Amino acid sequence: MYNTPANFDINTTLCLACSSSLPPLKGKSTAPGPHTDIYITHCCKRPICPSCLKSNPRLARYDPCLSCLGGVDVVGSGSRQRTLLAREFALRSQNASLTPQNIDGAVREEDTFILGDDEDEDEDMLSAVSRPPPPPYEPISDDIQANTLLPPSEVPADTVDEQGGDRPLPEGGNIAPKKYYIARNDTLQGIALRFALDGRELCRINKFPASALSTTPHLLHTRSFIMLPPSAKLPASFQIPNAEEKEREAKRARERAQKKVQTLTKEVDWRVAKAYVALADDPDTQEEFSFKKKEMGLKGEGSSGQGSSSNLESVAIQRYLDDAEWEERERREGRGVNLPRFPFLNNKEGSSSKLGGAGLFGRWK
């Protein structure tokens, strides 16, 4: 029932549901309106604003209200329900006109709304059934399907150009990636700007993280060279001749072999590892090592592996172990390291003994 008692002060009383100020009164009403008046609860005579009733109409159906029940958790208690039922039975026995109590505030049909109706749903289902199926996808060729399984750095450039459309091929038909040797002051962003390349594409080809362009530029200097895409325009000054490139590859192979020899043999002095790798780089030494492996029944690399990092480190490690074994055998047989004394010291000691300890120039008198 929407009414306003005489002792109701709209200026100081707050809404029971949202604790907000109440709107000004528009007049008294004896029947629930379209959520425009203030609702007064039957039990405690407390107001509920129209906004709360509009958003939750069940607030008007709670009798007693949730505040009198002590909260939502008390609604389901059995003792409270029995008390309310006894009260309702007593009032009905006294012929009191009391509407049925509703302490759960269940959702009713007027509280819900439906978008559309059943007829619209039936029409949608019929139209979906009668709608023709979409056309099938075009079959993918074997070449494109095989390239999708490869990592981005191994996809042929001609396939990318066909998918890209109007991208022109480099002059001379050279579609292979180009090699760029890194200088001391190079950065990945600077290389991309110098050769008019996309920095992220450069990271993708060389398997760098995207942070190498900004926050971690030092990752570039963990490599001695990077691969540039075929679209890179290298000036003549950056194009290295084949002879110089082969020389750099041989130098890098020797450096890798030195590091690996020093690691596997646990040699502290890096110069020892460098000396053994230099000896292993001799073609005669490699031929001798291959011949020895064939005699032992092992598969030798032969001259085909000459200059490679794996062949150099194998020969160097074998020479190092042979020398270590020879030194150990010499020590066991009693032939240790013996350094001869300087001849001048022997003559000096002999002359001193002849002079009776007078020294090299005799005694002063």
CSV table of C-alpha atoms in Angstrom, one decimal:
chain,number,residue,atom,x,y,z
A,1,MET,CA,0.0,0.0,0.0
A,2,TYR,CA,1.3,3.4,-0.9
A,3,ASN,CA,0.4,5.8,1.9
A,4,THR,CA,2.1,8.5,4.0
A,5,PRO,CA,1.5,8.5,7.8
A,6,ALA,CA,1.3,11.7,9.7
A,7,ASN,CA,4.5,11.1,11.6
A,8,PHE,CA,6.5,10.5,8.4
A,9,ASP,CA,9.2,13.2,7.9
A,10,ILE,CA,10.5,13.0,4.3
A,11,ASN,CA,13.4,15.3,5.1
A,12,THR,CA,15.1,13.1,7.7
A,13,THR,CA,13.9,9.6,6.7
A,14,LEU,CA,16.0,7.5,4.2
A,15,CYS,CA,15.0,4.7,1.9
A,16,LEU,CA,15.0,1.3,3.5
A,17,ALA,CA,16.7,-0.4,0.6
A,18,CYS,CA,19.3,2.1,-0.7
A,19,SER,CA,19.6,4.5,2.3
A,20,SER,CA,19.2,7.5,-0.1
A,21,SER,CA,17.0,10.6,0.4
A,22,LEU,CA,13.4,10.3,-0.6
A,23,PRO,CA,11.9,12.2,-3.5
A,24,PRO,CA,9.2,14.8,-2.8
A,25,LEU,CA,5.7,13.5,-2.3
A,26,LYS,CA,3.2,13.6,-5.2
A,27,GLY,CA,0.1,12.8,-3.2
A,28,LYS,CA,-1.4,9.9,-1.3
A,29,SER,CA,-2.4,6.7,-3.0
A,30,THR,CA,-4.2,3.6,-1.8
A,31,ALA,CA,-3.1,1.2,-4.6
A,32,PRO,CA,0.3,0.5,-6.0
A,33,GLY,CA,1.1,2.9,-8.8
A,34,PRO,CA,3.6,2.6,-11.7
A,35,HIS,CA,6.5,3.0,-9.3
A,36,THR,CA,6.1,6.7,-8.9
A,37,ASP,CA,5.1,6.9,-5.3
A,38,ILE,CA,6.9,6.0,-2.1
A,39,TYR,CA,6.0,2.6,-0.8
A,40,ILE,CA,5.5,2.1,3.0
A,41,THR,CA,6.0,-1.4,4.4
A,42,HIS,CA,3.2,-3.0,6.3
A,43,CYS,CA,5.3,-4.3,9.2
A,44,CYS,CA,7.6,-1.4,10.2
A,45,LYS,CA,6.1,1.5,8.3
A,46,ARG,CA,9.4,2.4,6.7
A,47,PRO,CA,9.6,4.0,3.2
A,48,ILE,CA,11.1,2.5,0.0
A,49,CYS,CA,11.9,4.9,-2.8
A,50,PRO,CA,10.4,4.6,-6.3
A,51,SER,CA,13.8,3.9,-7.9
A,52,CYS,CA,14.4,0.8,-5.8
A,53,LEU,CA,10.9,-0.5,-6.6
A,54,LYS,CA,11.5,0.1,-10.3
A,55,SER,CA,14.7,-1.9,-10.3
A,56,ASN,CA,13.5,-4.6,-7.9
A,57,PRO,CA,9.7,-4.9,-7.7
A,58,ARG,CA,10.0,-7.8,-5.2
A,59,LEU,CA,10.7,-5.3,-2.4
A,60,ALA,CA,7.0,-4.5,-2.3
A,61,ARG,CA,6.0,-8.1,-1.9
A,62,TYR,CA,8.1,-9.0,1.2
A,63,ASP,CA,5.8,-9.1,4.2
A,64,PRO,CA,7.4,-8.6,6.7
A,65,CYS,CA,10.2,-6.8,5.0
A,66,LEU,CA,13.8,-8.0,5.0
A,67,SER,CA,14.7,-5.5,7.7
A,68,CYS,CA,12.2,-7.0,10.1
A,69,LEU,CA,13.3,-10.5,9.2
A,70,GLY,CA,16.8,-9.7,10.2
A,71,GLY,CA,18.4,-10.1,6.8
A,72,VAL,CA,18.3,-12.5,3.9
A,73,ASP,CA,19.8,-15.4,5.8
A,74,VAL,CA,17.0,-15.4,8.4
A,75,VAL,CA,14.3,-15.8,5.7
A,76,GLY,CA,15.0,-19.5,5.3
A,77,SER,CA,15.0,-20.3,9.0
A,78,GLY,CA,12.3,-22.8,10.1
A,79,SER,CA,11.4,-21.3,13.4
A,80,ARG,CA,10.8,-17.9,11.9
A,81,GLN,CA,8.6,-19.3,9.2
A,82,ARG,CA,6.5,-21.2,11.8
A,83,THR,CA,6.1,-18.0,13.8
A,84,LEU,CA,4.9,-16.1,10.8
A,85,LEU,CA,2.5,-18.9,9.8
A,86,ALA,CA,1.0,-18.9,13.4
A,87,ARG,CA,0.6,-15.1,13.2
A,88,GLU,CA,-1.2,-15.3,9.9
A,89,PHE,CA,-3.5,-18.1,11.1
A,90,ALA,CA,-4.4,-16.0,14.2
A,91,LEU,CA,-5.2,-13.0,12.1
A,92,ARG,CA,-7.3,-14.9,9.7
A,93,SER,CA,-9.2,-16.5,12.5
A,94,GLN,CA,-10.2,-13.0,13.7
A,95,ASN,CA,-11.6,-12.3,10.1
A,96,ALA,CA,-8.9,-9.8,9.5
A,97,SER,CA,-8.4,-8.9,5.9
A,98,LEU,CA,-4.7,-9.7,5.3
A,99,THR,CA,-3.1,-10.5,2.0
A,100,PRO,CA,-1.1,-13.7,1.8
A,101,GLN,CA,2.4,-13.2,3.2
A,102,ASN,CA,5.3,-13.6,0.8
A,103,ILE,CA,8.6,-13.9,2.6
A,104,ASP,CA,10.7,-15.2,-0.4
A,105,GLY,CA,9.9,-12.6,-3.0
A,106,ALA,CA,10.0,-15.1,-5.8
A,107,VAL,CA,10.3,-13.8,-9.4
A,108,ARG,CA,7.0,-13.4,-11.1
A,109,GLU,CA,6.0,-13.0,-14.7
A,110,GLU,CA,5.6,-9.2,-14.4
A,111,ASP,CA,9.2,-8.9,-13.2
A,112,THR,CA,10.7,-10.4,-16.4
A,113,PHE,CA,10.7,-9.3,-20.0
A,114,ILE,CA,11.2,-11.2,-23.2
A,115,LEU,CA,12.8,-10.0,-26.4
A,116,GLY,CA,10.6,-11.2,-29.2
A,117,ASP,CA,8.1,-14.0,-29.0
A,118,ASP,CA,7.8,-17.7,-29.9
A,119,GLU,CA,6.7,-16.9,-33.5
A,120,ASP,CA,9.8,-14.9,-34.2
A,121,GLU,CA,12.0,-17.8,-33.0
A,122,ASP,CA,10.1,-20.3,-35.2
A,123,GLU,CA,10.6,-18.0,-38.2
A,124,ASP,CA,14.3,-17.7,-37.5
A,125,MET,CA,14.7,-21.5,-37.2
A,126,LEU,CA,12.8,-22.0,-40.5
A,127,SER,CA,14.9,-19.4,-42.3
A,128,ALA,CA,18.1,-21.0,-40.9
A,129,VAL,CA,17.1,-24.4,-42.2
A,130,SER,CA,16.1,-23.1,-45.7
A,131,ARG,CA,19.2,-21.0,-46.0
A,132,PRO,CA,21.7,-22.5,-48.5
A,133,PRO,CA,25.1,-23.7,-47.1
A,134,PRO,CA,28.1,-21.4,-47.7
A,135,PRO,CA,30.5,-22.2,-50.6
A,136,PRO,CA,33.3,-24.6,-49.8
A,137,TYR,CA,36.8,-23.3,-49.2
A,138,GLU,CA,39.4,-23.4,-52.0
A,139,PRO,CA,41.9,-26.3,-51.7
A,140,ILE,CA,45.3,-25.3,-50.5
A,141,SER,CA,48.2,-26.4,-52.7
A,142,ASP,CA,50.9,-28.7,-51.3
A,143,ASP,CA,53.6,-26.1,-51.6
A,144,ILE,CA,51.8,-23.5,-49.5
A,145,GLN,CA,50.7,-26.1,-46.9
A,146,ALA,CA,54.3,-27.3,-46.6
A,147,ASN,CA,55.5,-23.8,-46.1
A,148,THR,CA,53.1,-23.1,-43.3
A,149,LEU,CA,54.7,-25.9,-41.3
A,150,LEU,CA,58.2,-24.3,-41.6
A,151,PRO,CA,59.5,-21.6,-39.2
A,152,PRO,CA,59.3,-18.0,-40.6
A,153,SER,CA,63.0,-17.9,-41.3
A,154,GLU,CA,62.9,-21.0,-43.5
A,155,VAL,CA,59.9,-20.1,-45.7
A,156,PRO,CA,61.0,-19.4,-49.3
A,157,ALA,CA,60.9,-15.8,-50.3
A,158,ASP,CA,59.2,-16.5,-53.6
A,159,THR,CA,56.2,-18.0,-51.7
A,160,VAL,CA,55.9,-14.9,-49.6
A,161,ASP,CA,56.0,-12.7,-52.7
A,162,GLU,CA,53.2,-14.7,-54.3
A,163,GLN,CA,51.0,-14.3,-51.3
A,164,GLY,CA,51.9,-10.6,-50.8
A,165,GLY,CA,50.9,-9.7,-54.4
A,166,ASP,CA,52.7,-6.7,-55.8
A,167,ARG,CA,56.0,-7.0,-53.9
A,168,PRO,CA,58.8,-6.8,-56.4
A,169,LEU,CA,61.7,-9.2,-56.4
A,170,PRO,CA,65.3,-8.0,-55.9
A,171,GLU,CA,67.4,-7.3,-58.9
A,172,GLY,CA,69.2,-10.2,-60.4
A,173,GLY,CA,66.6,-12.7,-59.0
A,174,ASN,CA,68.5,-13.1,-55.7
A,175,ILE,CA,65.9,-14.2,-53.2
A,176,ALA,CA,68.3,-15.6,-50.6
A,177,PRO,CA,68.7,-13.7,-47.3
A,178,LYS,CA,71.8,-11.5,-47.1
A,179,LYS,CA,74.4,-11.7,-44.4
A,180,TYR,CA,75.4,-8.6,-42.5
A,181,TYR,CA,78.4,-8.7,-40.1
A,182,ILE,CA,77.8,-6.7,-36.9
A,183,ALA,CA,80.1,-3.8,-36.0
A,184,ARG,CA,80.8,-2.6,-32.5
A,185,ASN,CA,78.4,0.4,-32.5
A,186,ASP,CA,75.5,-1.3,-34.3
A,187,THR,CA,72.0,-1.6,-32.9
A,188,LEU,CA,69.1,-3.5,-34.3
A,189,GLN,CA,67.0,-0.3,-34.7
A,190,GLY,CA,69.9,1.4,-36.5
A,191,ILE,CA,70.4,-1.5,-38.9
A,192,ALA,CA,66.6,-1.4,-39.7
A,193,LEU,CA,66.7,2.3,-40.4
A,194,ARG,CA,69.9,2.1,-42.4
A,195,PHE,CA,68.6,-0.5,-44.8
A,196,ALA,CA,64.9,0.7,-44.8
A,197,LEU,CA,63.7,-2.5,-43.1
A,198,ASP,CA,61.0,-3.3,-40.6
A,199,GLY,CA,62.5,-3.8,-37.2
A,200,ARG,CA,60.0,-6.5,-36.1
A,201,GLU,CA,60.6,-8.4,-39.4
A,202,LEU,CA,64.3,-8.3,-38.7
A,203,CYS,CA,63.7,-9.7,-35.2
A,204,ARG,CA,61.5,-12.4,-36.6
A,205,ILE,CA,64.1,-13.5,-39.2
A,206,ASN,CA,67.0,-13.7,-36.7
A,207,LYS,CA,64.8,-15.0,-33.8
A,208,PHE,CA,65.3,-12.0,-31.6
A,209,PRO,CA,62.7,-10.9,-29.1
A,210,ALA,CA,60.9,-7.7,-29.9
A,211,SER,CA,62.5,-6.0,-26.9
A,212,ALA,CA,65.9,-6.1,-28.7
A,213,LEU,CA,64.7,-3.0,-30.6
A,214,SER,CA,64.3,-0.9,-27.5
A,215,THR,CA,65.0,-2.2,-24.0
A,216,THR,CA,67.5,-5.0,-24.6
A,217,PRO,CA,69.7,-3.8,-27.6
A,218,HIS,CA,72.7,-5.7,-26.2
A,219,LEU,CA,71.3,-9.0,-27.4
A,220,LEU,CA,72.4,-8.0,-30.9
A,221,HIS,CA,76.1,-8.3,-29.9
A,222,THR,CA,75.7,-12.0,-28.9
A,223,ARG,CA,75.9,-12.7,-32.7
A,224,SER,CA,78.7,-12.1,-35.1
A,225,PHE,CA,76.3,-11.5,-38.0
A,226,ILE,CA,72.6,-11.4,-38.7
A,227,MET,CA,70.5,-12.3,-41.8
A,228,LEU,CA,68.8,-9.5,-43.7
A,229,PRO,CA,65.7,-10.1,-45.9
A,230,PRO,CA,66.1,-10.1,-49.6
A,231,SER,CA,64.4,-6.7,-49.9
A,232,ALA,CA,67.4,-5.1,-48.1
A,233,LYS,CA,69.3,-2.6,-50.2
A,234,LEU,CA,73.0,-3.2,-49.3
A,235,PRO,CA,75.4,-0.6,-50.7
A,236,ALA,CA,78.6,-1.8,-52.3
A,237,SER,CA,80.6,-0.9,-49.2
A,238,PHE,CA,78.7,-3.5,-47.1
A,239,GLN,CA,79.0,-6.3,-49.7
A,240,ILE,CA,81.8,-8.5,-48.5
A,241,PRO,CA,83.8,-10.5,-51.2
A,242,ASN,CA,83.5,-14.3,-51.0
A,243,ALA,CA,87.2,-14.7,-50.1
A,244,GLU,CA,86.9,-12.4,-47.1
A,245,GLU,CA,83.7,-14.0,-46.1
A,246,LYS,CA,85.3,-17.5,-46.1
A,247,GLU,CA,88.2,-16.1,-44.1
A,248,ARG,CA,85.8,-14.8,-41.5
A,249,GLU,CA,84.0,-18.1,-41.4
A,250,ALA,CA,87.3,-19.9,-40.8
A,251,LYS,CA,88.2,-17.5,-38.0
A,252,ARG,CA,84.8,-18.0,-36.3
A,253,ALA,CA,85.3,-21.8,-36.6
A,254,ARG,CA,88.7,-21.6,-34.9
A,255,GLU,CA,87.3,-19.4,-32.1
A,256,ARG,CA,84.4,-21.8,-31.5
A,257,ALA,CA,86.9,-24.8,-31.4
A,258,GLN,CA,89.1,-23.0,-28.9
A,259,LYS,CA,86.3,-22.4,-26.6
A,260,LYS,CA,85.1,-25.9,-26.8
A,261,VAL,CA,88.6,-27.4,-26.3
A,262,GLN,CA,89.1,-25.3,-23.3
A,263,THR,CA,85.7,-26.3,-21.8
A,264,LEU,CA,86.1,-30.1,-22.5
A,265,THR,CA,89.7,-30.4,-21.4
A,266,LYS,CA,89.2,-28.0,-18.4
A,267,GLU,CA,92.3,-26.1,-19.4
A,268,VAL,CA,92.8,-22.9,-17.5
A,269,ASP,CA,95.1,-21.2,-19.9
A,270,TRP,CA,93.3,-20.2,-23.1
A,271,ARG,CA,96.6,-19.9,-24.9
A,272,VAL,CA,97.1,-23.7,-24.6
A,273,ALA,CA,93.8,-24.3,-26.3
A,274,LYS,CA,94.6,-21.8,-29.0
A,275,ALA,CA,98.0,-23.6,-29.6
A,276,TYR,CA,96.3,-27.0,-30.0
A,277,VAL,CA,93.7,-25.6,-32.3
A,278,ALA,CA,96.4,-24.0,-34.5
A,279,LEU,CA,98.2,-27.3,-34.7
A,280,ALA,CA,95.0,-29.1,-35.6
A,281,ASP,CA,94.4,-26.6,-38.4
A,282,ASP,CA,97.3,-28.1,-40.3
A,283,PRO,CA,96.1,-30.3,-43.2
A,284,ASP,CA,98.8,-32.9,-42.5
A,285,THR,CA,97.6,-33.2,-38.9
A,286,GLN,CA,94.0,-33.7,-40.0
A,287,GLU,CA,95.0,-36.4,-42.5
A,288,GLU,CA,97.0,-38.2,-39.9
A,289,PHE,CA,94.0,-38.0,-37.5
A,290,SER,CA,91.6,-39.3,-40.1
A,291,PHE,CA,94.0,-42.2,-41.0
A,292,LYS,CA,94.3,-43.1,-37.3
A,293,LYS,CA,90.5,-43.2,-36.9
A,294,LYS,CA,90.2,-45.5,-39.9
A,295,GLU,CA,92.7,-47.9,-38.4
A,296,MET,CA,90.7,-48.0,-35.2
A,297,GLY,CA,87.6,-48.8,-37.2
A,298,LEU,CA,85.9,-45.4,-36.6
A,299,LYS,CA,84.3,-43.3,-39.3
A,300,GLY,CA,86.7,-40.5,-40.1
A,301,GLU,CA,85.8,-37.1,-41.4
A,302,GLY,CA,88.7,-36.9,-43.8
A,303,SER,CA,89.7,-33.8,-45.7
A,304,SER,CA,86.0,-32.9,-46.3
A,305,GLY,CA,85.8,-31.6,-42.7
A,306,GLN,CA,88.9,-29.5,-43.0
A,307,GLY,CA,88.5,-26.1,-41.5
A,308,SER,CA,85.2,-27.0,-39.8
A,309,SER,CA,84.7,-26.3,-36.1
A,310,SER,CA,83.8,-29.9,-35.2
A,311,ASN,CA,86.9,-31.4,-37.0
A,312,LEU,CA,89.3,-28.9,-35.5
A,313,GLU,CA,88.1,-29.5,-31.9
A,314,SER,CA,88.2,-33.3,-32.4
A,315,VAL,CA,91.8,-33.2,-33.7
A,316,ALA,CA,92.9,-30.7,-31.0
A,317,ILE,CA,91.3,-32.6,-28.1
A,318,GLN,CA,92.9,-35.9,-29.4
A,319,ARG,CA,96.3,-34.2,-29.5
A,320,TYR,CA,95.8,-32.7,-26.0
A,321,LEU,CA,94.9,-36.1,-24.5
A,322,ASP,CA,97.8,-37.8,-26.2
A,323,ASP,CA,100.2,-35.3,-24.8
A,324,ALA,CA,98.7,-35.6,-21.3
A,325,GLU,CA,99.0,-39.4,-21.5
A,326,TRP,CA,102.7,-39.1,-22.6
A,327,GLU,CA,103.5,-36.8,-19.7
A,328,GLU,CA,101.8,-39.1,-17.2
A,329,ARG,CA,103.7,-42.1,-18.5
A,330,GLU,CA,107.0,-40.2,-18.3
A,331,ARG,CA,106.4,-39.3,-14.7
A,332,ARG,CA,105.6,-42.9,-13.8
A,333,GLU,CA,108.9,-44.1,-15.3
A,334,GLY,CA,110.8,-41.5,-13.3
A,335,ARG,CA,111.7,-39.2,-16.1
A,336,GLY,CA,110.2,-36.1,-14.7
A,337,VAL,CA,110.7,-32.5,-15.8
A,338,ASN,CA,114.4,-31.6,-15.4
A,339,LEU,CA,115.6,-28.1,-16.4
A,340,PRO,CA,119.4,-27.9,-16.9
A,341,ARG,CA,121.3,-25.2,-15.0
A,342,PHE,CA,122.8,-22.2,-16.7
A,343,PRO,CA,126.5,-22.9,-17.6
A,344,PHE,CA,127.8,-19.6,-16.2
A,345,LEU,CA,126.5,-20.5,-12.7
A,346,ASN,CA,128.5,-23.8,-12.8
A,347,ASN,CA,131.8,-22.0,-13.7
A,348,LYS,CA,131.2,-19.4,-11.0
A,349,GLU,CA,130.7,-22.1,-8.3
A,350,GLY,CA,133.8,-24.0,-9.4
A,351,SER,CA,136.0,-20.9,-9.4
A,352,SER,CA,134.7,-19.9,-6.0
A,353,SER,CA,135.6,-23.3,-4.5
A,354,LYS,CA,139.2,-23.1,-6.0
A,355,LEU,CA,139.8,-19.7,-4.4
A,356,GLY,CA,138.7,-20.9,-1.0
A,357,GLY,CA,135.6,-18.9,-0.9
A,358,ALA,CA,137.3,-15.7,-2.0
A,359,GLY,CA,134.8,-15.0,-4.7
A,360,LEU,CA,135.2,-14.4,-8.4
A,361,PHE,CA,137.9,-11.7,-8.0
A,362,GLY,CA,139.8,-13.1,-5.0
A,363,ARG,CA,140.3,-11.6,-1.6
A,364,TRP,CA,141.2,-8.0,-0.9
A,365,LYS,CA,144.5,-7.6,1.0
